[in-house]
Amino acid sequence: SLSLSLSLSLSLSLSLRPSRSAPCRLPPSRPPRHAASCSSMRAPLSVVRHARLPVWPAWQGLVLGALSLAAPLRPLAAALEAPFGGRVCPISLQQAEADPFVLLVHHRHSFRPLDPLRPLFAALVLPEGFPAHPHRGFETVTYVLPGRDGLAHRDSLGCKMRYGDGAVQWMTAGRGMLHEEMWDLKGECREHELYQIWLNLPPEAKMESPRVQLLGAGDSVVEVERNGEMPVRVGKYPTLELQEGRVRVRYLADSSGVAPGGAETRSPVTIAHVTLAGSGTQHELPLPQGWSCIVYVRSGAVDIGGTVASRYDTCYMGREGGPLALESRTRNGADVLVLAGEPIGAPIVASGTMVMNTQGQVDDALRAYREGAFGLPWEHTATDAEWVERCWQALPLMRSSRL
């Protein structure tokens, strides 16, 4: 449908073309304030500010976009987005600097009951979420920021769940499936913020059976209403509090050996949400030599290996060197997302939500989707009974396609 196409184009950046809105820039180097071992620290290659698009509520995002047109007002627009929402930042990642990561999207939205434009936008432009759509060949990692409402999920294998407030859904699409992600409006705050990451699968894992891991921390919203035919692993991810609470690291997954117990991964990766309290707070994340590494700044400013990155900057690190050195440079601290992983090294050929290694594999994926091997799509307005019926109708075809 048109609404689905627009929705996916806006928030998932389905083409894998660069989405950079500002040229690469590196501030002048300065002597780093880290320990003497800093010579082995990773150095940044570039710092980029990517485009932010207006949606949910779009009118509010348009106001923020207009403010951002004037360079002196960009910090104000960024400061207003954090509490009020209305924008999404899709970042298409390039294999040469980000392998195995394909895409990073930062969502910040609000759904206020008294917003007079909200029902019109939902009825005429975009529904409040992402209706049923296909995936094959990669994993989606959807991490809801602590204190924020999240998503309600239904898929073609008959699984239904909701999650939020610090929870992460790690969904392995493997050989193919459909899923629906609608904003969970059952929560009290109606304030939504999350990251969605597309993580490539090694060639030998691209046709594995789909599965989901649903991990939380503390009082995260983690609810599985029904599994259906979908294997679901429910658990916790580790959180480290260091330096008397001035440093907090939430390890959604970690293959570096620091914090085992998060998501199970198909290739070595570390995904960490790091908060640094106050100015001058430092932390080092051990990372193996040769790994890709990307740092996205959600708030504050942070010195990353001798270069300062500010709110909504994306810092692309070199693969040489060891630990990732972070230091908060603002009084209110800093909040960053770190994506690091061992490059898979296989070619990527993608079309929309199919991420494969060859054009022939992409063509096969599109044909399998059209033939119903991923399941039969359903309307996002369908009742649970209607959705389950569609899943049962598609099950024989999905099973026969595995033979």
XYZ file of C-alpha atoms in Angstrom:
403
model
C 0.000 0.000 0.000
C 1.019 3.635 -0.424
C 0.928 4.262 3.316
C 3.218 1.320 3.987
C 5.643 2.420 1.274
C 5.765 5.940 2.663
C 6.114 4.672 6.209
C 8.984 2.369 5.387
C 10.699 4.989 3.249
C 10.493 7.581 6.004
C 11.625 5.604 8.990
C 13.581 2.614 7.745
C 15.473 4.272 4.843
C 15.041 1.228 2.693
C 17.550 2.178 0.044
C 21.157 1.577 1.052
C 22.366 4.837 -0.397
C 24.205 7.295 1.880
C 21.869 9.625 3.782
C 24.406 12.149 4.949
C 23.147 15.699 5.147
C 26.404 17.357 6.099
C 29.950 16.842 4.850
C 32.368 14.800 6.929
C 34.143 16.999 9.403
C 36.803 16.485 12.018
C 37.399 19.207 14.610
C 41.015 20.210 15.152
C 42.900 17.607 17.131
C 43.770 18.348 20.731
C 45.819 16.398 23.260
C 43.539 13.688 24.668
C 43.023 13.530 28.419
C 43.029 9.747 28.694
C 45.708 7.529 30.175
C 49.134 7.027 28.663
C 47.811 4.080 26.668
C 45.841 6.535 24.515
C 48.198 5.961 21.580
C 46.468 2.603 21.070
C 42.970 4.105 21.233
C 40.743 4.083 18.183
C 40.777 7.230 16.087
C 37.667 8.640 14.387
C 37.533 8.745 10.596
C 34.637 11.212 10.312
C 31.795 12.858 12.212
C 28.536 13.304 10.297
C 25.193 14.966 11.030
C 22.453 13.034 9.185
C 19.087 14.373 8.046
C 16.124 14.209 10.437
C 12.668 13.760 8.910
C 9.298 14.995 10.274
C 6.772 12.397 11.437
C 4.575 11.532 14.456
C 3.612 14.342 14.812
C 4.667 15.557 11.376
C 3.591 19.166 11.972
C 5.867 19.358 14.981
C 8.726 17.815 13.043
C 8.216 20.392 10.284
C 8.571 23.188 12.822
C 11.799 21.647 14.098
C 13.017 21.227 10.517
C 12.328 24.888 9.780
C 14.321 25.896 12.851
C 17.172 23.654 11.735
C 17.502 25.537 8.439
C 19.166 28.376 10.343
C 22.492 27.193 11.719
C 22.252 29.270 14.936
C 18.874 27.645 15.727
C 19.895 24.015 15.190
C 20.853 23.465 18.833
C 17.428 24.799 19.832
C 15.665 22.407 17.424
C 17.663 19.496 18.811
C 16.888 20.524 22.378
C 13.143 20.717 21.598
C 13.067 17.353 19.824
C 14.307 15.500 22.905
C 11.286 16.355 25.121
C 8.598 16.780 22.435
C 9.428 14.418 19.558
C 8.301 14.621 15.951
C 11.318 13.402 13.975
C 13.124 10.288 12.794
C 16.759 9.974 11.665
C 17.434 7.094 9.219
C 21.144 6.425 8.694
C 22.155 4.110 5.850
C 25.499 2.617 6.805
C 28.171 1.830 4.249
C 29.778 -1.597 4.278
C 33.321 -0.250 4.020
C 33.029 1.479 7.405
C 30.149 -0.269 9.185
C 30.072 -3.992 8.260
C 28.182 -5.945 9.733
C 25.732 -3.084 10.438
C 23.456 -2.034 7.575
C 21.117 0.612 8.994
C 20.590 2.680 12.149
C 17.360 4.610 12.777
C 16.680 6.916 15.729
C 12.959 7.468 16.370
C 11.530 10.147 18.693
C 7.727 10.509 18.534
C 4.756 11.688 20.584
C 1.114 10.598 20.332
C -0.912 13.149 22.281
C -4.632 12.421 22.674
C -5.588 16.087 22.178
C -3.536 16.626 19.003
C -6.246 17.659 16.459
C -4.121 16.685 13.436
C -3.248 13.212 14.677
C -6.381 11.327 13.458
C -6.211 13.020 10.051
C -2.562 12.107 9.599
C -3.205 8.482 10.631
C -6.194 8.158 8.289
C -4.839 9.964 5.213
C -1.035 9.736 5.322
C 0.549 7.150 7.633
C -0.864 4.713 10.175
C 0.649 4.863 13.642
C 3.320 2.283 13.038
C 4.498 -0.143 10.375
C 1.884 -2.551 8.931
C 2.862 -6.081 7.903
C 6.016 -6.111 5.754
C 8.633 -8.740 4.797
C 12.233 -9.352 5.848
C 14.860 -11.839 4.715
C 18.593 -12.239 5.255
C 19.298 -10.045 8.298
C 18.326 -9.208 11.877
C 16.435 -6.236 13.275
C 17.507 -5.027 16.704
C 14.864 -2.697 18.163
C 15.880 -1.050 21.439
C 13.347 1.105 23.290
C 15.010 3.788 25.389
C 14.441 3.531 29.165
C 11.356 5.425 30.317
C 9.762 5.431 26.850
C 6.822 3.494 25.433
C 7.590 0.959 22.726
C 5.981 -1.282 20.123
C 3.317 -3.946 19.711
C 4.461 -6.797 17.440
C 2.558 -9.416 15.414
C 4.139 -11.688 12.808
C 3.256 -14.304 10.194
C 4.349 -17.159 12.466
C 1.585 -16.281 14.929
C 3.700 -14.519 17.561
C 2.341 -11.474 19.413
C 4.271 -9.375 21.927
C 4.731 -5.870 23.278
C 7.855 -4.309 24.716
C 9.153 -0.962 25.949
C 10.981 0.974 28.683
C 14.498 -0.339 28.114
C 13.571 -3.616 26.370
C 15.188 -4.879 23.178
C 13.663 -7.143 20.543
C 16.333 -9.028 18.575
C 14.528 -10.551 15.596
C 16.322 -12.905 13.225
C 14.370 -12.853 9.957
C 16.530 -15.572 8.406
C 14.830 -17.194 5.409
C 11.863 -14.851 5.609
C 8.786 -13.694 7.504
C 6.282 -10.859 7.772
C 5.903 -8.721 10.859
C 3.913 -5.721 11.992
C 5.256 -3.056 14.350
C 2.654 -0.613 15.633
C 3.343 1.990 18.269
C 2.171 0.665 21.621
C -0.373 3.242 22.777
C -1.408 1.348 25.913
C 1.304 3.056 27.942
C 0.682 6.100 30.093
C 3.202 8.577 28.703
C 2.552 8.187 24.910
C 6.184 9.256 24.419
C 8.139 6.920 22.144
C 11.856 6.752 21.507
C 13.862 3.873 20.152
C 16.706 2.758 17.949
C 16.261 0.198 15.201
C 19.412 -1.422 13.874
C 19.688 -3.678 10.843
C 22.406 -6.261 11.438
C 23.606 -8.367 8.521
C 23.753 -12.149 8.802
C 26.715 -14.222 7.573
C 26.004 -16.023 4.271
C 25.587 -19.391 5.997
C 22.935 -17.963 8.377
C 20.754 -16.056 5.914
C 18.350 -18.953 5.370
C 18.030 -20.025 9.012
C 14.626 -20.317 10.642
C 13.243 -17.048 12.074
C 13.491 -16.510 15.822
C 13.052 -13.695 18.345
C 14.936 -12.744 21.489
C 13.111 -10.377 23.854
C 15.400 -8.991 26.528
C 14.775 -6.447 29.260
C 16.410 -4.816 32.252
C 14.812 -3.963 35.580
C 11.149 -3.082 35.078
C 11.185 -3.160 31.266
C 7.898 -3.977 29.537
C 8.420 -7.497 28.158
C 5.181 -9.315 27.361
C 4.730 -12.309 25.042
C 1.010 -12.959 24.554
C 1.457 -15.910 22.193
C 4.436 -17.624 20.553
C 2.665 -19.314 17.666
C 5.292 -21.087 15.542
C 7.998 -18.572 16.492
C 10.804 -19.621 18.868
C 11.059 -16.836 21.486
C 13.854 -16.429 24.014
C 12.932 -14.133 26.920
C 15.615 -12.891 29.270
C 17.690 -9.999 30.597
C 20.701 -8.145 29.282
C 23.521 -7.018 31.626
C 23.898 -3.444 32.875
C 27.172 -2.280 34.421
C 27.340 0.692 36.812
C 30.879 2.012 37.269
C 32.661 4.888 38.972
C 30.049 5.134 41.739
C 27.231 5.351 39.209
C 28.776 8.034 36.993
C 29.064 5.526 34.152
C 26.276 3.158 33.105
C 26.658 0.688 30.245
C 23.709 -1.367 29.031
C 25.093 -4.244 26.969
C 22.357 -5.423 24.595
C 24.913 -7.869 23.214
C 28.618 -8.257 23.837
C 31.123 -10.489 22.073
C 34.158 -8.660 23.507
C 34.026 -10.686 26.726
C 33.212 -7.807 29.087
C 29.537 -8.520 29.778
C 28.235 -11.908 28.588
C 24.554 -12.693 28.947
C 22.832 -10.412 26.442
C 21.566 -11.396 23.012
C 22.920 -14.468 21.264
C 24.512 -13.347 17.983
C 25.370 -14.981 14.647
C 28.612 -13.004 14.301
C 30.750 -11.230 16.929
C 29.134 -7.875 17.832
C 28.842 -5.489 20.764
C 25.916 -3.091 21.083
C 26.113 -0.833 24.134
C 24.084 2.116 25.423
C 26.508 4.259 27.438
C 25.618 7.182 29.721
C 28.259 9.397 31.309
C 27.212 11.695 34.172
C 28.665 15.201 34.401
C 31.550 16.778 32.541
C 34.903 15.021 32.362
C 33.607 11.512 33.083
C 35.629 8.965 31.115
C 35.096 5.361 30.093
C 36.836 2.900 27.808
C 35.092 0.055 25.992
C 37.476 -2.786 25.095
C 37.089 -3.734 21.432
C 39.062 -6.264 19.397
C 41.463 -5.057 16.733
C 39.880 -4.914 13.264
C 36.274 -4.435 14.356
C 34.042 -1.799 12.818
C 32.777 0.798 15.282
C 30.160 3.562 15.105
C 29.156 5.949 17.894
C 25.845 7.863 17.767
C 25.395 10.749 20.209
C 21.884 10.951 21.606
C 22.534 13.852 23.997
C 25.350 16.043 25.274
C 28.798 16.199 23.739
C 31.475 13.553 24.010
C 35.166 13.331 23.232
C 35.636 10.190 21.153
C 39.272 9.312 20.692
C 40.309 12.984 20.667
C 37.428 14.347 18.542
C 34.358 16.018 20.040
C 30.944 14.924 18.725
C 27.703 16.664 19.723
C 24.031 15.718 20.000
C 22.799 13.744 16.930
C 26.288 13.368 15.450
C 27.417 9.978 14.137
C 31.109 9.188 14.564
C 32.668 6.563 12.292
C 35.742 5.012 13.904
C 38.731 3.377 12.271
C 39.267 -0.358 12.642
C 42.824 0.020 13.867
C 43.585 0.387 17.550
C 42.081 -1.145 20.633
C 39.669 0.357 23.188
C 37.078 3.006 22.411
C 37.757 6.043 24.622
C 34.772 8.219 25.636
C 34.749 11.386 27.736
C 31.751 13.580 28.499
C 32.301 17.232 27.553
C 29.079 18.785 28.902
C 27.884 19.524 32.419
C 24.751 17.401 31.986
C 26.757 14.431 30.773
C 26.458 12.459 27.555
C 24.378 9.588 26.190
C 25.695 7.495 23.280
C 24.959 4.280 21.386
C 27.968 2.175 20.399
C 27.762 -0.322 17.527
C 30.842 -2.515 17.095
C 31.401 -5.797 15.319
C 33.684 -8.044 13.368
C 33.230 -7.405 9.618
C 31.542 -10.290 7.826
C 33.278 -9.394 4.568
C 30.630 -10.843 2.249
C 29.074 -8.735 -0.539
C 25.704 -7.086 0.146
C 22.947 -6.820 -2.446
C 19.704 -5.389 -1.105
C 16.251 -4.516 -2.332
C 13.937 -2.924 0.187
C 13.734 -5.248 3.163
C 15.697 -8.095 1.579
C 19.430 -8.072 2.412
C 21.288 -10.822 0.544
C 24.669 -11.521 -1.063
C 23.760 -11.719 -4.774
C 21.121 -10.296 -7.101
C 19.901 -13.833 -7.777
C 19.248 -14.324 -4.063
C 17.334 -11.036 -3.932
C 15.225 -12.102 -6.913
C 14.498 -15.427 -5.185
C 13.476 -13.575 -2.007
C 11.077 -11.280 -3.852
C 9.557 -14.230 -5.709
C 9.143 -16.203 -2.464
C 7.428 -13.205 -0.856
C 5.011 -12.834 -3.786
C 4.210 -16.551 -3.653
C 3.326 -16.384 0.051
C 6.332 -18.253 1.432
C 6.797 -15.507 4.065
C 3.119 -15.612 5.034
C -0.006 -13.755 3.957
C -0.194 -10.020 4.772
C -2.961 -8.700 7.019
C -4.358 -5.235 7.673
C -3.007 -3.455 10.720
C -6.620 -2.880 11.746
C -7.311 -6.657 11.781
C -8.462 -8.149 15.064
C -6.261 -10.779 16.678
C -8.709 -13.458 15.543
C -8.506 -12.251 11.929
C -4.705 -12.060 12.086
C -4.411 -15.584 13.528
C -6.687 -16.875 10.776
C -4.364 -15.391 8.143
C -1.406 -17.063 9.837
C -3.154 -20.462 9.744
C -4.105 -19.978 6.091
C -0.476 -19.338 5.161
C 1.106 -22.049 7.315
C 0.904 -24.953 4.784
C 2.540 -22.832 2.056
C 5.235 -21.576 4.439
C 6.025 -25.144 5.524
C 6.120 -26.491 1.971
C 8.529 -23.733 0.908
C 11.084 -25.048 3.416
C 11.289 -28.451 1.709
